[in-house]
Amino acid sequence: MLKRALAIVAILIIGYWLAQGLSQVPFGQDKMLVGKYYLEHVKEQTGAVNAVTAVVVNYRGFDTLGEVTVLFIASTGVGALLWRKKRKRTAKTKGSVVLTTGSKLLFPFIMLFGMYIFIHGHLTPGGGFPGGATIATAFLLMYMAFTIYEIPHKGFEVTEGFAGMGYVLVGLIGLAIGGYFLFDWIWQTWHLGTSNVGRLFSGGFIPVIYTIIGIKVGTELSGIIDNMLKEEVKE
Amino acid sequence: MISAYYFGAIALILIGLYAVLVKKNLLKILIGLSIMETGVNLLLISIGYVSGKSAPILSESITPSQAVDPIPQALVLTAIVIGVATTAMALSVAIILYEKYGTLNIEEVRRLRG
């Protein structure tokens, strides 16, 4: 009881302090400094109309590389923590026919929609991470609907590694052509798609990188799901 | 007077902090951490909002002067993924703790007794 009261008092003090600090920050007013530059130059500098993905992949590409690394380390860490010699799915109750058939029918649609999200990252809201998460939900659906379903491990882990390497490779090609890592060579050097900004074949290397990231995130989250759903088999 | 969005974000952060401080069940602590994360993300997004303007996806009808700040949104995109990654790690640690000690009460888990 005392602990709770103390916690509430401490939290109220922290909340008052935070509110004090935030009362100096006006809500809904234009506070852009760098953001203005990004918005005004995003079309001719990157070819993307979605300013957020342009910032994430192009202007601040190192953030995304670090983010992908964090996700990869988390997936590896989950695998390492839950590693056992023999592991199996331990689901006992089978799903109903409606559930299994429905999941089978839904699976390709969810996959298609996930791919749509990450391929159109430079035009519509979304990008690699939401698209990859959508693909992972498709595999989660299969895991939940079937008691024996397992992702094809060999293909999955290899694809994940190759996707990560592909991202670094695109960056290294930029280093070779333009002089710095993650240089947008498709847009700046090849001028590919300069005439059709706002259509699918534009946006420099954003669609390429987001396709790679989408595949990587999708396989990675599916791998995490796979690791968490299996349990050790006692002999 | 503080804006409703700031208030909600601060409230979410504080609710998460309360759960982390008071709760004994490890899973409830992890839920608290996730709530805190959501609060921080909401705070970042609402700082970048410019009233009356639209999402920063440019088109014929949305010129650069009619879009909100894209930088907080890019930042939150990163923060969400990192939050998911840390939550996945923490959940697998929780699975291992349960296998090892047979309980998720942090006071009964020997090494975490404070």
Coordinates of C-alpha atoms in Angstrom, one line a residue:
Chain A
M1 CA 0.0 0.0 0.0
L2 CA 2.7 2.4 1.0
K3 CA 4.7 1.5 -2.1
R4 CA 1.7 2.3 -4.3
A5 CA 1.1 5.6 -2.6
L6 CA 4.8 6.5 -3.0
A7 CA 4.8 5.5 -6.6
I8 CA 1.7 7.6 -7.3
V9 CA 3.2 10.6 -5.6
A10 CA 6.5 10.2 -7.6
I11 CA 4.6 9.8 -10.8
L12 CA 2.5 12.9 -10.2
I13 CA 5.7 14.9 -9.6
I14 CA 7.3 13.5 -12.8
G15 CA 4.1 14.3 -14.7
Y16 CA 3.9 17.8 -13.4
W17 CA 7.5 18.3 -14.4
L18 CA 7.0 16.9 -17.9
A19 CA 3.9 19.1 -18.4
Q20 CA 5.8 22.1 -17.2
G21 CA 8.5 21.4 -19.8
L22 CA 6.0 20.8 -22.6
S23 CA 3.9 23.9 -21.8
Q24 CA 6.6 25.9 -23.5
V25 CA 6.2 23.8 -26.7
P26 CA 3.2 25.1 -28.6
F27 CA 0.9 22.4 -30.1
G28 CA 0.1 22.6 -33.8
Q29 CA 2.4 25.5 -34.7
D30 CA 5.0 25.4 -37.4
K31 CA 8.3 24.5 -35.8
M32 CA 10.0 23.1 -38.9
L33 CA 13.7 24.0 -39.6
V34 CA 15.2 21.1 -41.5
G35 CA 11.8 19.6 -42.2
K36 CA 11.0 22.5 -44.5
Y37 CA 14.1 21.9 -46.6
Y38 CA 13.2 18.2 -46.9
L39 CA 9.7 19.0 -48.0
E40 CA 10.7 21.5 -50.6
H41 CA 13.5 19.5 -52.1
V42 CA 12.3 15.9 -51.7
K43 CA 10.9 15.7 -55.3
E44 CA 14.0 16.8 -57.2
Q45 CA 16.6 15.4 -54.9
T46 CA 15.2 11.9 -54.3
G47 CA 12.3 11.5 -56.8
A48 CA 9.9 10.3 -54.0
V49 CA 6.7 12.0 -53.1
N50 CA 6.4 10.4 -49.7
A51 CA 8.7 12.7 -47.6
V52 CA 8.8 10.3 -44.7
T53 CA 10.3 7.4 -46.6
A54 CA 12.6 9.7 -48.4
V55 CA 13.9 11.0 -45.0
V56 CA 14.2 7.4 -43.6
V57 CA 15.9 5.8 -46.6
N58 CA 17.7 8.7 -48.4
Y59 CA 18.5 11.6 -46.2
R60 CA 19.0 9.6 -43.0
G61 CA 19.8 6.2 -44.4
F62 CA 22.2 5.4 -41.6
D63 CA 19.3 5.4 -39.2
T64 CA 17.6 2.7 -41.2
L65 CA 20.7 0.7 -41.5
G66 CA 21.1 0.8 -37.7
E67 CA 17.4 -0.1 -37.3
V68 CA 17.7 -3.1 -39.5
T69 CA 20.8 -4.1 -37.5
V70 CA 18.8 -3.8 -34.2
L71 CA 16.1 -6.0 -35.6
F72 CA 18.5 -8.5 -36.8
I73 CA 20.3 -8.6 -33.5
A74 CA 17.0 -9.0 -31.7
S75 CA 16.0 -11.9 -34.0
T76 CA 19.4 -13.5 -33.4
G77 CA 19.1 -12.9 -29.7
V78 CA 15.7 -14.5 -29.5
G79 CA 17.0 -17.5 -31.5
A80 CA 20.0 -17.8 -29.1
L81 CA 18.0 -17.5 -26.0
L82 CA 15.4 -20.0 -27.0
W83 CA 17.8 -22.4 -28.6
R84 CA 17.3 -26.1 -27.7
K85 CA 18.5 -29.2 -29.5
K86 CA 15.0 -30.6 -30.2
R87 CA 12.1 -28.3 -30.5
K88 CA 8.6 -28.8 -31.8
R89 CA 5.3 -27.1 -32.0
T90 CA 3.2 -28.1 -29.0
A91 CA -0.2 -26.9 -30.1
K92 CA -2.7 -29.5 -29.2
T93 CA -6.2 -28.4 -30.4
K94 CA -6.8 -28.3 -34.1
G95 CA -8.5 -25.3 -35.6
S96 CA -11.9 -25.7 -37.1
V97 CA -12.4 -26.2 -40.8
V98 CA -13.6 -22.7 -41.2
L99 CA -10.4 -21.3 -39.6
T100 CA -8.0 -23.4 -41.6
T101 CA -9.7 -22.9 -44.9
G102 CA -10.1 -19.2 -44.3
S103 CA -6.4 -18.8 -43.4
K104 CA -5.4 -20.7 -46.4
L105 CA -7.5 -18.4 -48.6
L106 CA -6.4 -15.3 -46.8
F107 CA -2.7 -16.1 -46.9
P108 CA -1.9 -15.0 -50.5
F109 CA -4.0 -11.9 -50.1
I110 CA -2.1 -10.7 -47.1
M111 CA 1.2 -11.5 -48.8
L112 CA 0.2 -9.5 -51.8
F113 CA -0.9 -6.6 -49.7
G114 CA 2.4 -6.7 -47.8
M115 CA 4.3 -6.6 -51.0
Y116 CA 2.2 -3.8 -52.3
I117 CA 3.0 -1.8 -49.2
F118 CA 6.8 -2.1 -49.5
I119 CA 7.0 -1.7 -53.2
H120 CA 5.0 1.5 -53.1
G121 CA 6.9 2.9 -50.2
H122 CA 7.9 6.1 -52.1
L123 CA 4.3 6.9 -53.2
T124 CA 1.9 5.8 -50.4
P125 CA 2.1 5.6 -46.6
G126 CA 4.0 2.6 -45.5
G127 CA 7.3 1.3 -46.6
G128 CA 9.6 -1.6 -45.7
F129 CA 8.8 -2.1 -42.1
P130 CA 5.0 -2.0 -42.2
G131 CA 5.1 -4.2 -45.3
G132 CA 7.4 -6.7 -43.7
A133 CA 5.3 -6.8 -40.6
T134 CA 2.2 -7.5 -42.8
I135 CA 4.0 -10.4 -44.4
A136 CA 4.9 -11.7 -40.9
T137 CA 1.3 -11.6 -39.9
A138 CA 0.5 -13.8 -42.9
F139 CA 2.9 -16.4 -41.5
L140 CA 1.6 -15.9 -38.0
L141 CA -1.9 -16.6 -39.3
M142 CA -0.6 -19.9 -40.7
Y143 CA 1.1 -20.8 -37.4
M144 CA -2.1 -20.0 -35.5
A145 CA -4.4 -21.9 -37.8
F146 CA -2.4 -25.1 -38.3
T147 CA -0.9 -27.2 -35.5
I148 CA 2.0 -28.6 -37.6
Y149 CA 2.8 -25.6 -39.8
E150 CA 6.4 -24.5 -39.9
I151 CA 8.2 -22.0 -42.1
P152 CA 10.7 -23.4 -44.5
H153 CA 13.8 -22.7 -42.4
K154 CA 16.5 -23.2 -44.9
G155 CA 15.0 -20.8 -47.4
F156 CA 14.0 -18.3 -44.8
E157 CA 17.3 -17.8 -43.0
V158 CA 19.2 -17.6 -46.2
T159 CA 16.8 -15.1 -47.6
E160 CA 17.1 -13.0 -44.5
G161 CA 20.9 -12.9 -44.7
F162 CA 21.0 -12.2 -48.4
A163 CA 18.5 -9.3 -47.9
G164 CA 20.7 -7.7 -45.2
M165 CA 23.7 -8.1 -47.5
G166 CA 21.8 -6.6 -50.4
Y167 CA 21.1 -3.5 -48.4
V168 CA 24.8 -3.0 -47.6
L169 CA 25.7 -3.9 -51.2
V170 CA 23.4 -1.1 -52.5
G171 CA 25.1 1.3 -50.1
L172 CA 28.5 0.1 -51.2
I173 CA 27.7 0.6 -54.9
G174 CA 26.8 4.1 -53.9
L175 CA 30.2 4.4 -52.2
A176 CA 31.9 3.3 -55.4
I177 CA 29.9 5.6 -57.7
G178 CA 29.1 8.7 -55.7
G179 CA 31.8 8.8 -53.1
Y180 CA 29.8 8.1 -49.9
F181 CA 28.0 5.3 -48.4
L182 CA 24.2 5.0 -49.2
F183 CA 24.6 7.5 -52.1
D184 CA 21.5 7.3 -54.3
W185 CA 23.2 6.2 -57.5
I186 CA 20.0 5.3 -59.3
W187 CA 18.6 8.8 -59.1
Q188 CA 21.7 11.0 -58.9
T189 CA 23.9 9.2 -61.5
W190 CA 21.5 7.3 -63.8
H191 CA 18.7 9.8 -63.6
L192 CA 16.3 6.8 -63.9
G193 CA 12.7 7.9 -63.6
T194 CA 13.3 11.7 -63.6
S195 CA 10.4 12.2 -66.0
N196 CA 7.8 10.3 -64.1
V197 CA 7.9 11.4 -60.5
G198 CA 4.9 10.2 -58.6
R199 CA 4.7 6.9 -60.6
L200 CA 6.0 3.5 -59.8
F201 CA 9.3 3.7 -61.6
S202 CA 10.7 6.6 -59.8
G203 CA 12.1 7.4 -56.4
G204 CA 15.7 6.4 -57.0
F205 CA 16.8 3.5 -54.9
I206 CA 14.0 3.8 -52.3
P207 CA 11.8 1.1 -53.9
V208 CA 14.9 -1.2 -54.2
I209 CA 16.0 -0.7 -50.6
Y210 CA 12.4 -1.0 -49.3
T211 CA 11.9 -4.2 -51.2
I212 CA 15.0 -5.6 -49.5
I213 CA 14.0 -4.3 -46.1
G214 CA 10.5 -5.7 -46.5
I215 CA 11.8 -9.1 -47.3
K216 CA 14.2 -8.9 -44.4
V217 CA 11.7 -7.7 -41.8
G218 CA 9.1 -10.2 -43.0
T219 CA 11.4 -13.2 -42.7
E220 CA 12.9 -11.9 -39.4
L221 CA 9.6 -11.4 -37.6
S222 CA 8.4 -14.8 -38.9
G223 CA 11.6 -16.3 -37.5
I224 CA 10.9 -14.7 -34.1
I225 CA 7.3 -16.1 -34.1
D226 CA 8.7 -19.5 -35.0
N227 CA 11.2 -19.4 -32.2
M228 CA 8.6 -18.4 -29.6
L229 CA 5.9 -20.9 -30.6
K230 CA 8.1 -23.9 -30.3
E231 CA 8.8 -25.8 -27.1
E232 CA 11.4 -28.3 -26.0
V233 CA 10.6 -31.9 -26.5
K234 CA 11.4 -34.1 -23.5
E235 CA 12.7 -37.5 -24.4
Chain B
M1 CA -3.4 25.1 -20.8
I2 CA -1.6 21.9 -22.1
S3 CA -2.8 20.3 -25.3
A4 CA -4.9 17.1 -25.1
Y5 CA -2.3 15.2 -27.1
Y6 CA 0.6 16.2 -24.9
F7 CA -1.6 15.3 -21.9
G8 CA -2.4 11.9 -23.3
A9 CA 1.2 11.1 -24.2
I10 CA 2.4 12.1 -20.7
A11 CA -0.5 10.1 -19.2
L12 CA 0.6 7.0 -21.2
I13 CA 4.2 7.4 -20.1
L14 CA 3.2 7.7 -16.5
I15 CA 0.8 4.7 -16.6
G16 CA 3.6 2.6 -18.0
L17 CA 6.0 3.9 -15.4
Y18 CA 3.5 3.1 -12.7
A19 CA 3.2 -0.5 -14.0
V20 CA 6.9 -0.9 -14.0
L21 CA 7.3 0.4 -10.5
V22 CA 4.4 -1.3 -8.8
K23 CA 3.6 -4.6 -10.6
K24 CA 5.2 -7.9 -9.5
N25 CA 4.3 -10.0 -12.6
L26 CA 7.0 -9.8 -15.2
L27 CA 4.6 -9.8 -18.1
K28 CA 2.7 -6.8 -16.5
I29 CA 6.0 -5.0 -16.3
L30 CA 6.6 -5.7 -20.0
I31 CA 3.1 -4.4 -20.8
G32 CA 4.0 -1.3 -18.9
L33 CA 7.2 -0.8 -20.9
S34 CA 5.2 -1.1 -24.1
I35 CA 2.7 1.5 -22.9
M36 CA 5.5 3.8 -22.1
E37 CA 6.9 3.3 -25.6
T38 CA 3.6 4.2 -27.1
G39 CA 3.4 7.3 -25.0
V40 CA 6.8 8.4 -26.2
N41 CA 5.9 7.8 -29.8
L42 CA 2.7 9.7 -29.4
L43 CA 4.5 12.6 -27.9
L44 CA 7.1 12.8 -30.7
I45 CA 4.4 12.7 -33.4
S46 CA 2.3 15.3 -31.7
I47 CA 5.3 17.7 -31.4
G48 CA 5.6 17.5 -35.2
Y49 CA 2.0 18.3 -35.9
V50 CA 1.1 21.5 -37.6
S51 CA -2.6 22.3 -37.3
G52 CA -4.6 22.2 -40.4
K53 CA -2.0 20.5 -42.5
S54 CA -1.9 17.1 -44.1
A55 CA 0.4 14.1 -44.2
P56 CA 3.8 14.7 -45.8
I57 CA 3.0 12.8 -49.0
L58 CA 3.2 15.4 -51.8
S59 CA 0.8 15.5 -54.7
E60 CA -1.0 18.0 -56.9
S61 CA -3.3 19.0 -54.0
I62 CA -0.6 18.9 -51.3
T63 CA 2.2 21.3 -51.8
P64 CA 5.3 21.4 -49.5
S65 CA 3.7 24.3 -47.5
Q66 CA 0.6 22.1 -46.7
A67 CA 2.4 19.2 -45.1
V68 CA 3.4 18.5 -41.5
D69 CA 7.0 17.9 -40.4
P70 CA 8.3 14.6 -41.8
I71 CA 11.2 14.2 -39.4
P72 CA 9.3 13.2 -36.2
Q73 CA 7.4 10.6 -38.3
A74 CA 10.6 9.1 -39.6
L75 CA 12.0 9.1 -36.1
V76 CA 9.0 7.3 -34.8
L77 CA 9.1 4.8 -37.6
T78 CA 12.6 3.9 -36.3
A79 CA 11.5 3.9 -32.6
I80 CA 8.5 1.6 -33.2
V81 CA 10.7 -1.1 -34.8
I82 CA 13.3 -0.8 -32.0
G83 CA 10.5 -1.1 -29.5
V84 CA 9.2 -4.3 -31.2
A85 CA 12.8 -5.7 -31.2
T86 CA 13.4 -5.0 -27.5
T87 CA 9.9 -6.4 -26.6
A88 CA 10.6 -9.6 -28.5
M89 CA 14.0 -10.0 -26.6
A90 CA 12.3 -9.3 -23.2
L91 CA 9.6 -11.8 -23.9
S92 CA 12.0 -14.5 -24.7
V93 CA 13.9 -13.7 -21.5
A94 CA 10.5 -14.0 -19.7
I95 CA 9.9 -17.4 -21.3
I96 CA 13.4 -18.6 -20.1
L97 CA 12.8 -17.3 -16.6
Y98 CA 9.5 -19.1 -16.4
E99 CA 11.1 -22.3 -17.6
K100 CA 13.9 -22.0 -15.0
Y101 CA 12.0 -20.8 -11.9
G102 CA 8.4 -21.8 -12.6
T103 CA 7.1 -18.4 -11.7
L104 CA 6.9 -14.9 -13.2
N105 CA 6.7 -13.1 -9.9
I106 CA 9.8 -11.0 -9.8
E107 CA 10.1 -11.3 -6.0
E108 CA 10.3 -15.0 -6.2
V109 CA 12.8 -15.1 -8.9
R110 CA 15.9 -15.4 -6.8
R111 CA 18.4 -13.2 -8.6
L112 CA 16.1 -10.3 -9.2
R113 CA 15.3 -9.9 -5.5
G114 CA 16.0 -6.3 -4.6

